XYZ file of N, CA and C in Angstrom:
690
model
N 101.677 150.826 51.380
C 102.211 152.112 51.821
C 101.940 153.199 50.769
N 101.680 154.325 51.148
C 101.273 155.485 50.313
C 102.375 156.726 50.718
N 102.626 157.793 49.851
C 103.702 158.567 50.568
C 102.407 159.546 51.143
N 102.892 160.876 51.518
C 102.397 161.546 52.480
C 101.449 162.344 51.771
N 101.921 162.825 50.791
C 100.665 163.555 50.156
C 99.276 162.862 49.710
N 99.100 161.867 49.222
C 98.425 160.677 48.988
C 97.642 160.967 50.247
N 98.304 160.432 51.499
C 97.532 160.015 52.766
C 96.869 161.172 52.699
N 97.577 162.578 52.858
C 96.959 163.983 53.287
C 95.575 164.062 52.258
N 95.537 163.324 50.745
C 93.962 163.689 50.104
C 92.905 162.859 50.638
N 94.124 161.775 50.980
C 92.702 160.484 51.550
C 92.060 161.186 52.236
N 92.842 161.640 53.207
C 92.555 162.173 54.817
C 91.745 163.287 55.003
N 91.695 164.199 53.822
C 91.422 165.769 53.807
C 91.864 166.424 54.627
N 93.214 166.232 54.884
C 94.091 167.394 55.800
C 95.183 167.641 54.878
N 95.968 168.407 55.162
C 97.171 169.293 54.691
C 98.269 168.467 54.856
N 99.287 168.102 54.257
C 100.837 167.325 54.912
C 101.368 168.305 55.620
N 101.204 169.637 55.623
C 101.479 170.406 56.745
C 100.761 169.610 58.243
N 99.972 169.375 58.363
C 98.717 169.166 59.492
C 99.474 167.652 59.633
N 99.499 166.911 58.566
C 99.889 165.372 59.077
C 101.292 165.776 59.729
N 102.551 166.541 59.341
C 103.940 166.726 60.113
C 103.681 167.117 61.437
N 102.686 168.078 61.526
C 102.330 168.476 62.889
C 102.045 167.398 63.865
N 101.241 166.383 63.474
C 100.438 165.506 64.690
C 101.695 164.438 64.267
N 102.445 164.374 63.661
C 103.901 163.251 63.954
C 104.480 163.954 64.714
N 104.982 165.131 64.571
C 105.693 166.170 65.627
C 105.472 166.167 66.884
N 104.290 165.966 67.336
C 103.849 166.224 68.772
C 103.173 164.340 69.035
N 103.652 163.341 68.419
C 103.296 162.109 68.460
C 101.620 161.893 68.577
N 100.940 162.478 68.316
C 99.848 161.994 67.808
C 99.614 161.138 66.334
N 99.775 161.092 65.275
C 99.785 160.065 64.125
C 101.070 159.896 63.724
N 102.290 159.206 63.678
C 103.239 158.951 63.125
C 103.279 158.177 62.121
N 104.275 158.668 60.627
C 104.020 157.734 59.823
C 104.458 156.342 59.872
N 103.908 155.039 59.023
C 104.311 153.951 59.210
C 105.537 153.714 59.022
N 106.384 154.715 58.481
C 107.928 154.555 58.157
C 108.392 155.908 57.402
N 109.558 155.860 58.272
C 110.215 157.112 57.556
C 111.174 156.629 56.519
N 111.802 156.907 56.057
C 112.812 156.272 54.800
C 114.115 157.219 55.480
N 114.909 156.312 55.917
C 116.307 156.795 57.064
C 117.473 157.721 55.851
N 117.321 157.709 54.703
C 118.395 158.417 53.401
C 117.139 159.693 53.385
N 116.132 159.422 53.080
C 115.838 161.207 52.371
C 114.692 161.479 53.628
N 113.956 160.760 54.311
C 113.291 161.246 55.439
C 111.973 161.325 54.803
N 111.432 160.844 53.459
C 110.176 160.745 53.061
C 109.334 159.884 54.215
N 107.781 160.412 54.389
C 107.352 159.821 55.112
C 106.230 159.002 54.336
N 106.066 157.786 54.813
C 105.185 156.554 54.398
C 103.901 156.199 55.190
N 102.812 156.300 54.832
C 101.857 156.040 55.821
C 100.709 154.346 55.264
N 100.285 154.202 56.187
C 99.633 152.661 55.860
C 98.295 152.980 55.818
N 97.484 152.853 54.799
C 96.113 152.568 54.864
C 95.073 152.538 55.521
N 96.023 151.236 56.387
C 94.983 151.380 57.774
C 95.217 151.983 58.846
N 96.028 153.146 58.757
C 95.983 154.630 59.535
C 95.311 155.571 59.343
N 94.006 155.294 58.153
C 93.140 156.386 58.171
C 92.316 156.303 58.975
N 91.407 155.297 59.709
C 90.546 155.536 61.191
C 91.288 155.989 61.911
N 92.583 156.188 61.957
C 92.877 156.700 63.128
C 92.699 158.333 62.614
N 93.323 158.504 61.725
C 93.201 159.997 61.691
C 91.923 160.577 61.621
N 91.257 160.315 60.767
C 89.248 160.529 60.934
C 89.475 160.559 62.420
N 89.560 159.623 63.255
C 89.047 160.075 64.616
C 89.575 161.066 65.174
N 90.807 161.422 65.140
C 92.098 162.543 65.269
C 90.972 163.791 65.014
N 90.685 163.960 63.903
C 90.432 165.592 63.283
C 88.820 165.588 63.605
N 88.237 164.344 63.966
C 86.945 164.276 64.723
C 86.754 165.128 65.640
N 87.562 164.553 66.893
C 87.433 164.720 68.266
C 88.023 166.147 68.239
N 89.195 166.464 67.698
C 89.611 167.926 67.287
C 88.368 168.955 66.627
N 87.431 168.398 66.252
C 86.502 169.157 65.483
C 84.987 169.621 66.602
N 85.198 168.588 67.750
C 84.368 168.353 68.563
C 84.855 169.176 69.579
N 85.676 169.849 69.793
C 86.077 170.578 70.720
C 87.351 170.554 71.769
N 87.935 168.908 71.550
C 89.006 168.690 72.194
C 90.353 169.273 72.282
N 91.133 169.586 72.818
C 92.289 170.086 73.059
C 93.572 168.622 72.058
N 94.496 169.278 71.725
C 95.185 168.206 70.891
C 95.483 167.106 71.800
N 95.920 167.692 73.270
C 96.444 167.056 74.027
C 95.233 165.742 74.839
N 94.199 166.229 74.768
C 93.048 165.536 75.112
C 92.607 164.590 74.162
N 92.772 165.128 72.599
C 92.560 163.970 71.820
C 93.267 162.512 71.982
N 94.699 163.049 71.859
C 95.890 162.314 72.497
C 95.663 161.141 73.332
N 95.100 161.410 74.183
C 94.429 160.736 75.574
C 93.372 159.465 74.784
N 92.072 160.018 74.403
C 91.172 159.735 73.923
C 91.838 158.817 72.751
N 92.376 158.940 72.220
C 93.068 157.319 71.079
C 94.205 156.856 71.793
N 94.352 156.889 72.770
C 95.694 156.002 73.655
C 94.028 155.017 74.025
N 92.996 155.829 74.602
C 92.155 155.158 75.313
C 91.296 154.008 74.502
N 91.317 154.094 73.074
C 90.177 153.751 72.395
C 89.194 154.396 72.086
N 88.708 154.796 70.942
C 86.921 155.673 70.437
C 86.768 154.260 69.887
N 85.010 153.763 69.997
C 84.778 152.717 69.269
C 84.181 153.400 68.439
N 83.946 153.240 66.795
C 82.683 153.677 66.019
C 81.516 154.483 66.566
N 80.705 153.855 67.325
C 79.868 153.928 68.044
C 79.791 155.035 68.651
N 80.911 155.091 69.232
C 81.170 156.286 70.425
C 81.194 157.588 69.751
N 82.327 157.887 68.768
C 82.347 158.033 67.598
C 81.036 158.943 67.078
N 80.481 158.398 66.613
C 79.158 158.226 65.957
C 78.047 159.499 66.730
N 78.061 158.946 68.450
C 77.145 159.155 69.339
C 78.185 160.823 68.926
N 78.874 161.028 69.633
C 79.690 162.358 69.861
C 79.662 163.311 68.691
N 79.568 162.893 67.208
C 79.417 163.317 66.005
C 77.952 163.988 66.014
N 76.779 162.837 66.418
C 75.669 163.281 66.118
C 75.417 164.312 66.940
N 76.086 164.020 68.336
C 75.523 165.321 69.141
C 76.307 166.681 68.912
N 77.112 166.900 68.396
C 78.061 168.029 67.869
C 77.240 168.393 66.751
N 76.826 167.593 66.191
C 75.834 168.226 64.190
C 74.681 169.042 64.745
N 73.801 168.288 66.078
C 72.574 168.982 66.656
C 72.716 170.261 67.081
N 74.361 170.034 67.803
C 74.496 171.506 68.229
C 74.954 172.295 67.414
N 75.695 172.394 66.182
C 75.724 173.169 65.407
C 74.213 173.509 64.384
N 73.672 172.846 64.441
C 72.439 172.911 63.302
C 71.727 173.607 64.548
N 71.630 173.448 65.887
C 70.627 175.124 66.630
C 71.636 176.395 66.494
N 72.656 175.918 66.694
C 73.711 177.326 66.096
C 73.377 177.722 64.852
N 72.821 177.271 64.096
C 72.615 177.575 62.132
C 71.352 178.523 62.364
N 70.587 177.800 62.868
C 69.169 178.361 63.419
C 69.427 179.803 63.827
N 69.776 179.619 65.227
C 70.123 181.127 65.657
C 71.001 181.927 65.088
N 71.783 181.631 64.492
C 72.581 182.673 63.724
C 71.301 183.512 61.913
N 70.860 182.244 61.821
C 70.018 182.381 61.014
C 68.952 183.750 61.032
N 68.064 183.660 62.617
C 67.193 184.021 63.024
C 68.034 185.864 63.421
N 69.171 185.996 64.232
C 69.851 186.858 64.123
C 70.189 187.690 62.564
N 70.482 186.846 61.891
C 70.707 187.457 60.328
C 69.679 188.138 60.237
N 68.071 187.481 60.244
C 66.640 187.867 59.556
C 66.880 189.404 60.320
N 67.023 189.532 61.551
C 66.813 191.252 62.347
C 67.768 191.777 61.837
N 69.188 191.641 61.648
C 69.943 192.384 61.264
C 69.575 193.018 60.065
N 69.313 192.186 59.053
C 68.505 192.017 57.380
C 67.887 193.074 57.628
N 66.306 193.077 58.625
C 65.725 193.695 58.366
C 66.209 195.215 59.038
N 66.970 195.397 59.970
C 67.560 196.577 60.670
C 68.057 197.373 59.272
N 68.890 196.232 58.652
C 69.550 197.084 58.015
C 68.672 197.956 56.818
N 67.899 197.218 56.283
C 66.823 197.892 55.352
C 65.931 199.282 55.920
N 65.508 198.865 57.216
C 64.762 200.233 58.149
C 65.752 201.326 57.390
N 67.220 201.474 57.994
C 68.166 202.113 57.546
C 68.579 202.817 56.439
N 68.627 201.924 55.486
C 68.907 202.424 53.821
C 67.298 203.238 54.093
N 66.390 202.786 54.287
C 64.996 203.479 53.486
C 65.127 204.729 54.010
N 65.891 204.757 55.687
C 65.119 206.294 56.327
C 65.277 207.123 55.412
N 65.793 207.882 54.470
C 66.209 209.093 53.620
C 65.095 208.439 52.444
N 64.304 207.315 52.696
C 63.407 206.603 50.995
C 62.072 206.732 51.468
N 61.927 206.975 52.274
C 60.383 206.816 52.182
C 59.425 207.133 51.473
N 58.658 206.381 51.006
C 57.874 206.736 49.603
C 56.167 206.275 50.174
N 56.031 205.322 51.062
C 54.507 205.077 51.832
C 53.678 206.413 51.487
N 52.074 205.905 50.830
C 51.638 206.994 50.521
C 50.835 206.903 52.026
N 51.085 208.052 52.744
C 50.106 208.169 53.932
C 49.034 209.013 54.099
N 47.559 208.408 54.528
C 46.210 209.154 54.210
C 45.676 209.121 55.467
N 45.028 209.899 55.778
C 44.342 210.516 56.878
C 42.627 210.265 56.547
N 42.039 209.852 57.285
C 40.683 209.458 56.830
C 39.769 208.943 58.543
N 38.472 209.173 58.386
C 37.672 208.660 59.487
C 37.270 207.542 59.234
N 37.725 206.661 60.270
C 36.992 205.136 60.358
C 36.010 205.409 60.993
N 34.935 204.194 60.729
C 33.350 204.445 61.119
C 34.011 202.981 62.026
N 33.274 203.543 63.296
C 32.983 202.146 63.891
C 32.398 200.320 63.844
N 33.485 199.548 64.683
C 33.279 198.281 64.007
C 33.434 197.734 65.248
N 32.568 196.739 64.769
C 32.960 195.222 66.192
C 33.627 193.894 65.638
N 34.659 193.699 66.360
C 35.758 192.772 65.915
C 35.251 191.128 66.890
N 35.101 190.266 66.744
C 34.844 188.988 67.053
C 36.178 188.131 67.560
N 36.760 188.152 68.433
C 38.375 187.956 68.499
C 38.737 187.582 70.566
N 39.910 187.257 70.002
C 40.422 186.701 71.493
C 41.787 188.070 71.780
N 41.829 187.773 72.978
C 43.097 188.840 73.549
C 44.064 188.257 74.632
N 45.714 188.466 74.577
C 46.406 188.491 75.081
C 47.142 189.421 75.489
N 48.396 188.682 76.008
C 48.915 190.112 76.402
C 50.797 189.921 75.512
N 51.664 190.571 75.601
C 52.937 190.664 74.417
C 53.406 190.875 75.652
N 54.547 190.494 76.337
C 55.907 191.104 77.126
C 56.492 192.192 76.465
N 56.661 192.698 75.745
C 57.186 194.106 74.722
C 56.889 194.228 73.730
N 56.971 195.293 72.959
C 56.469 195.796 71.822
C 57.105 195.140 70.810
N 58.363 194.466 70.441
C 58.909 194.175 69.699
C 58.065 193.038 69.251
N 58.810 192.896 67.581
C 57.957 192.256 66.497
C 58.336 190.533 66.824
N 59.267 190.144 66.982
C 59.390 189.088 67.914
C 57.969 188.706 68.840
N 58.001 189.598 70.110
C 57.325 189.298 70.977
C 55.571 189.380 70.439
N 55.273 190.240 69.422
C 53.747 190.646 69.449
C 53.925 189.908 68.449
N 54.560 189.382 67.735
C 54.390 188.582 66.384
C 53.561 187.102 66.681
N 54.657 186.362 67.707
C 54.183 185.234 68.262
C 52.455 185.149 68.854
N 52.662 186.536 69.636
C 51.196 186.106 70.567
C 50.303 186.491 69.100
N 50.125 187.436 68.243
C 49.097 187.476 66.980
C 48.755 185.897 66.311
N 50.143 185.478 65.945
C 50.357 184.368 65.300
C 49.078 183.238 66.148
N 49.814 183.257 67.483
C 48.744 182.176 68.578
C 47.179 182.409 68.535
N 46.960 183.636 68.654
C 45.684 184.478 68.842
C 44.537 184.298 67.605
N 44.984 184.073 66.580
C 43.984 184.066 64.581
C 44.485 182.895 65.039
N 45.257 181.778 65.184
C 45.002 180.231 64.991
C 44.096 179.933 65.841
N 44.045 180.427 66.911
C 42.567 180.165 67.955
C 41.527 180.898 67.181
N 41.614 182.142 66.993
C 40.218 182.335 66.134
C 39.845 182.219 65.174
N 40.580 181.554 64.604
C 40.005 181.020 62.904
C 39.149 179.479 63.264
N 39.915 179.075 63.900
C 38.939 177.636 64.683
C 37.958 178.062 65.032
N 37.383 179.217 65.721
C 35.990 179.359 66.051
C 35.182 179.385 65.158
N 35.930 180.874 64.563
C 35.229 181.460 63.190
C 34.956 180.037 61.920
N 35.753 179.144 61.668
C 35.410 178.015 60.933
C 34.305 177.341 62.008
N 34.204 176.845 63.031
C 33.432 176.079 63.707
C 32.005 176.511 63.722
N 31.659 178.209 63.278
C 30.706 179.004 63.199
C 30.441 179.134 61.837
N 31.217 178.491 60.934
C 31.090 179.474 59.721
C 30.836 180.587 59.514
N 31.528 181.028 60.384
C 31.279 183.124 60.145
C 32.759 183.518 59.044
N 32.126 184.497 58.348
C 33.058 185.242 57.723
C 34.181 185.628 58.157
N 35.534 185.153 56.698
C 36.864 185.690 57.760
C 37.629 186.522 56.824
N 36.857 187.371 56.257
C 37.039 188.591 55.261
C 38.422 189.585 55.714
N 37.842 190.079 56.636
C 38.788 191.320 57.167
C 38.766 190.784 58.690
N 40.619 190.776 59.069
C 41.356 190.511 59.970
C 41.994 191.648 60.210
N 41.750 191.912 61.698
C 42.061 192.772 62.693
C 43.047 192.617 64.002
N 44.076 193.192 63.723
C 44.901 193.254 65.441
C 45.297 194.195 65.643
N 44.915 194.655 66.960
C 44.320 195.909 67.659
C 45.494 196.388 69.185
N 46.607 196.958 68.906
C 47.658 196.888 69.672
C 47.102 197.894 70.891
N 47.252 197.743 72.060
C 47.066 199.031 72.855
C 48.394 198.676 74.093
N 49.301 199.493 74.150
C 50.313 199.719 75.095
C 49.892 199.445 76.456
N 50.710 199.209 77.601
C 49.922 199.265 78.876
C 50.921 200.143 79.209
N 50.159 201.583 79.731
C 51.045 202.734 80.041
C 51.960 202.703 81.571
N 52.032 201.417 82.048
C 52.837 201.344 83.006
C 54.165 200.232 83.015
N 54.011 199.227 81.859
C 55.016 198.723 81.907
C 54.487 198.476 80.242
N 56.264 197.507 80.027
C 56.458 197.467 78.611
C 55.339 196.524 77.964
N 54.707 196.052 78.264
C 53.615 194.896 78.110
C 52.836 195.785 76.630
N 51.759 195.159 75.902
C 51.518 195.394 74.423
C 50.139 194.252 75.184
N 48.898 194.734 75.041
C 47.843 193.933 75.317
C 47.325 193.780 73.115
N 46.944 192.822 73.362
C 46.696 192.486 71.495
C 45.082 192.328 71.387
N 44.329 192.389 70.749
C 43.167 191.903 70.603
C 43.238 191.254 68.874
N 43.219 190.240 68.665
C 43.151 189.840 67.137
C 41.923 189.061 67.081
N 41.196 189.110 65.674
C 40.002 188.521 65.508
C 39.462 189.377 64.121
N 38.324 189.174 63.578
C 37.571 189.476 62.186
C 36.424 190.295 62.689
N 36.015 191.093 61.583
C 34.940 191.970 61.661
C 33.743 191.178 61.513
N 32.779 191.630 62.427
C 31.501 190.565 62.595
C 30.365 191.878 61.666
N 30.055 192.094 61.519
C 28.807 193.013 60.694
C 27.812 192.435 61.631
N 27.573 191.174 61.550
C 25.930 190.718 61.879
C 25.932 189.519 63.248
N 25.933 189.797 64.194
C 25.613 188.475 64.765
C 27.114 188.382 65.927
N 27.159 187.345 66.689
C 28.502 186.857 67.495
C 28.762 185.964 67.014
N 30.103 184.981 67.396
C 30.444 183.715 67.159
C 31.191 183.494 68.476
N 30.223 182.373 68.531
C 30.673 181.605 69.961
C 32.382 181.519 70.471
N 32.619 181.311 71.590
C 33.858 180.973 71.969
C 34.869 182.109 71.712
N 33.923 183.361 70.997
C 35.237 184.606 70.700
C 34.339 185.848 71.100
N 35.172 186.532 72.081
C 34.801 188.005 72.534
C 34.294 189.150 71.959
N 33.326 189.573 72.001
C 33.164 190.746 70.779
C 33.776 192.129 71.585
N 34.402 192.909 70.145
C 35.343 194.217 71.137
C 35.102 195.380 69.697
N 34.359 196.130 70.386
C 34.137 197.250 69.344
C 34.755 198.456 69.349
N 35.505 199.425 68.246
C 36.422 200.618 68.084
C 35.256 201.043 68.175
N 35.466 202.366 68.263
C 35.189 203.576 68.159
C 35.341 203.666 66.665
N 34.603 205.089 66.129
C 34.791 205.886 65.182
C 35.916 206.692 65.523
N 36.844 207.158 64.751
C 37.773 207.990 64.988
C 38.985 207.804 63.445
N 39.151 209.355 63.783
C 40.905 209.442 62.730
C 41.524 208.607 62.464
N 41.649 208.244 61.827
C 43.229 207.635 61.361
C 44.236 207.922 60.767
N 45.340 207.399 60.455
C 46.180 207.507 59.467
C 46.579 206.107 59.293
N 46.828 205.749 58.071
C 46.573 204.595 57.499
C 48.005 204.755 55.967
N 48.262 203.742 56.063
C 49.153 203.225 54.960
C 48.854 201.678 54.331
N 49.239 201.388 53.311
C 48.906 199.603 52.496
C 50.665 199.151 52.725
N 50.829 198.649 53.462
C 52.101 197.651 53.393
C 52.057 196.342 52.497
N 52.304 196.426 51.472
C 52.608 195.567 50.572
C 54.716 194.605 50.581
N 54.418 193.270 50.921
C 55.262 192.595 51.178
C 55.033 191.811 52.306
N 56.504 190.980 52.498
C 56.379 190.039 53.601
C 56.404 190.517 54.739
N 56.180 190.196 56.022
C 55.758 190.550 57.684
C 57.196 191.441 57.875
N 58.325 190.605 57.552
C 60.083 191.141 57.812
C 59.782 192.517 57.323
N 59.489 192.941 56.622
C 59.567 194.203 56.321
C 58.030 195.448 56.420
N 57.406 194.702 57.540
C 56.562 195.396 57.492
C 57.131 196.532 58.731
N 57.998 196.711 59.317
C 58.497 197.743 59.884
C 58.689 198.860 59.732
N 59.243 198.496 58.459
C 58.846 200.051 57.362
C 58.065 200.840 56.921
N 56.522 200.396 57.080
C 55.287 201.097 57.265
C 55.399 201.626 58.761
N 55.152 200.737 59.452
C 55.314 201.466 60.788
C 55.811 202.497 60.901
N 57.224 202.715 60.357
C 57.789 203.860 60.519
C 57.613 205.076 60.060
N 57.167 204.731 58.887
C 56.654 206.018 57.716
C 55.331 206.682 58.426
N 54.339 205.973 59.563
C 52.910 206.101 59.750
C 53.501 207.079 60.906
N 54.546 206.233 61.766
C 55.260 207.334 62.726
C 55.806 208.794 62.517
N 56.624 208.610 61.173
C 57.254 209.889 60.636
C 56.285 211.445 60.427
């Protein structure tokens, strides 16, 4: 027999938390002491409580746990219900994760608007032919055009290696579709001399630009964008 505080470190709950689940007859101690009302618990009442603050942790109602150890949890069962509760919190980690990264970067757009420091230059590009594949983006957002770029250079770097053509300067070439939110992409490398099989050749024009060097990771390349906009 151990007194109550004891059990409560075994246990990693509170002796507040153990009075509670005696209160409402879920874990009672192995003996009360009838002169001062100290409570005594047995050893081998800690599987029960592990399963108690388990199934409580898993989503159950107290009263449902209740149920569930009148009924029996084997290990096993146990076990199975644990692992699938960790999976679902670890895609919850993920997405909360992935939510943080936009917020992160929202919030930086923000602080900079009053910072902008991007040196922006105005200059004529001479015409070029790009060697590359094309899709299409469901919206403009960096999410959506990120993925299809990402897909688009892993297909054309396989060509471009399968050709051994030069993969110097990488190009993705956004053009809006002026009737719905769609973002058509063209990504691929500058060819100077020649084609490479299995990839489309798509040539700019000469024309204006304005141009900035975004230096840093992709998350914050928004911030050029914006400055090129401003």
């Amino acid at each position: 027999m151990i007194n109550i505080g004891e059990f409560a470190r075994l246990g990693g709950v509170s002796t507040r938390r153990l009075r509670h689940y005696d209160a409402i007859g879920l874990l009672s101690p192995a003996h009360v002491d009838p002169h001062t009302g100290r409570r005594s618990y047995d050893v081998a009442q800690l599987p029960v409580l592990n399963r108690l603050v388990a199934l409580k942790g898993l989503g159950f109602s107290l009263e449902e746990v209740g149920v569930l150890l009148i009924e029996g949890v084997d290990s096993a069962q146990m076990q199975g219900m644990l692992r699938l509760r960790r999976a679902e919190l670890e895609r919850q980690v993920r997405h909360d994760l992935h939510v943080l990264d936009r917020v992160t970067a929202r919030l930086r757009l923000i602080e900079q608007e009053n910072h902008v420091n991007a040196q922006i230059t105005t200059k004529q590009s001479d015409a070029f032919t790009i060697a590359g594949l094309t899709a299409t983006a469901p919206d403009a957002s960096r999410q959506s055009t990120g993925a299809v770029v990402q897909s688009l250079f892993g297909q054309v770097i396989d060509h471009m290696d399968a050709a051994g053509a030069d993969r110097t300067t990488p190009i993705a070439h956004y053009v809006p579709d002026p009737d719905t939110p769609e973002v058509h992409i063209t990504a691929g490398y500058t060819v100077p001399n020649g084609s490479v099989p299995g990839l489309e050749p798509h040539t700019l024009p000469s024309t204006q630009v304005a141009s900035t060097v975004h230096q840093g990771p992709m998350a914050t390349i928004s911030t050029a964008y914006q400055a090129l906009a401003d």
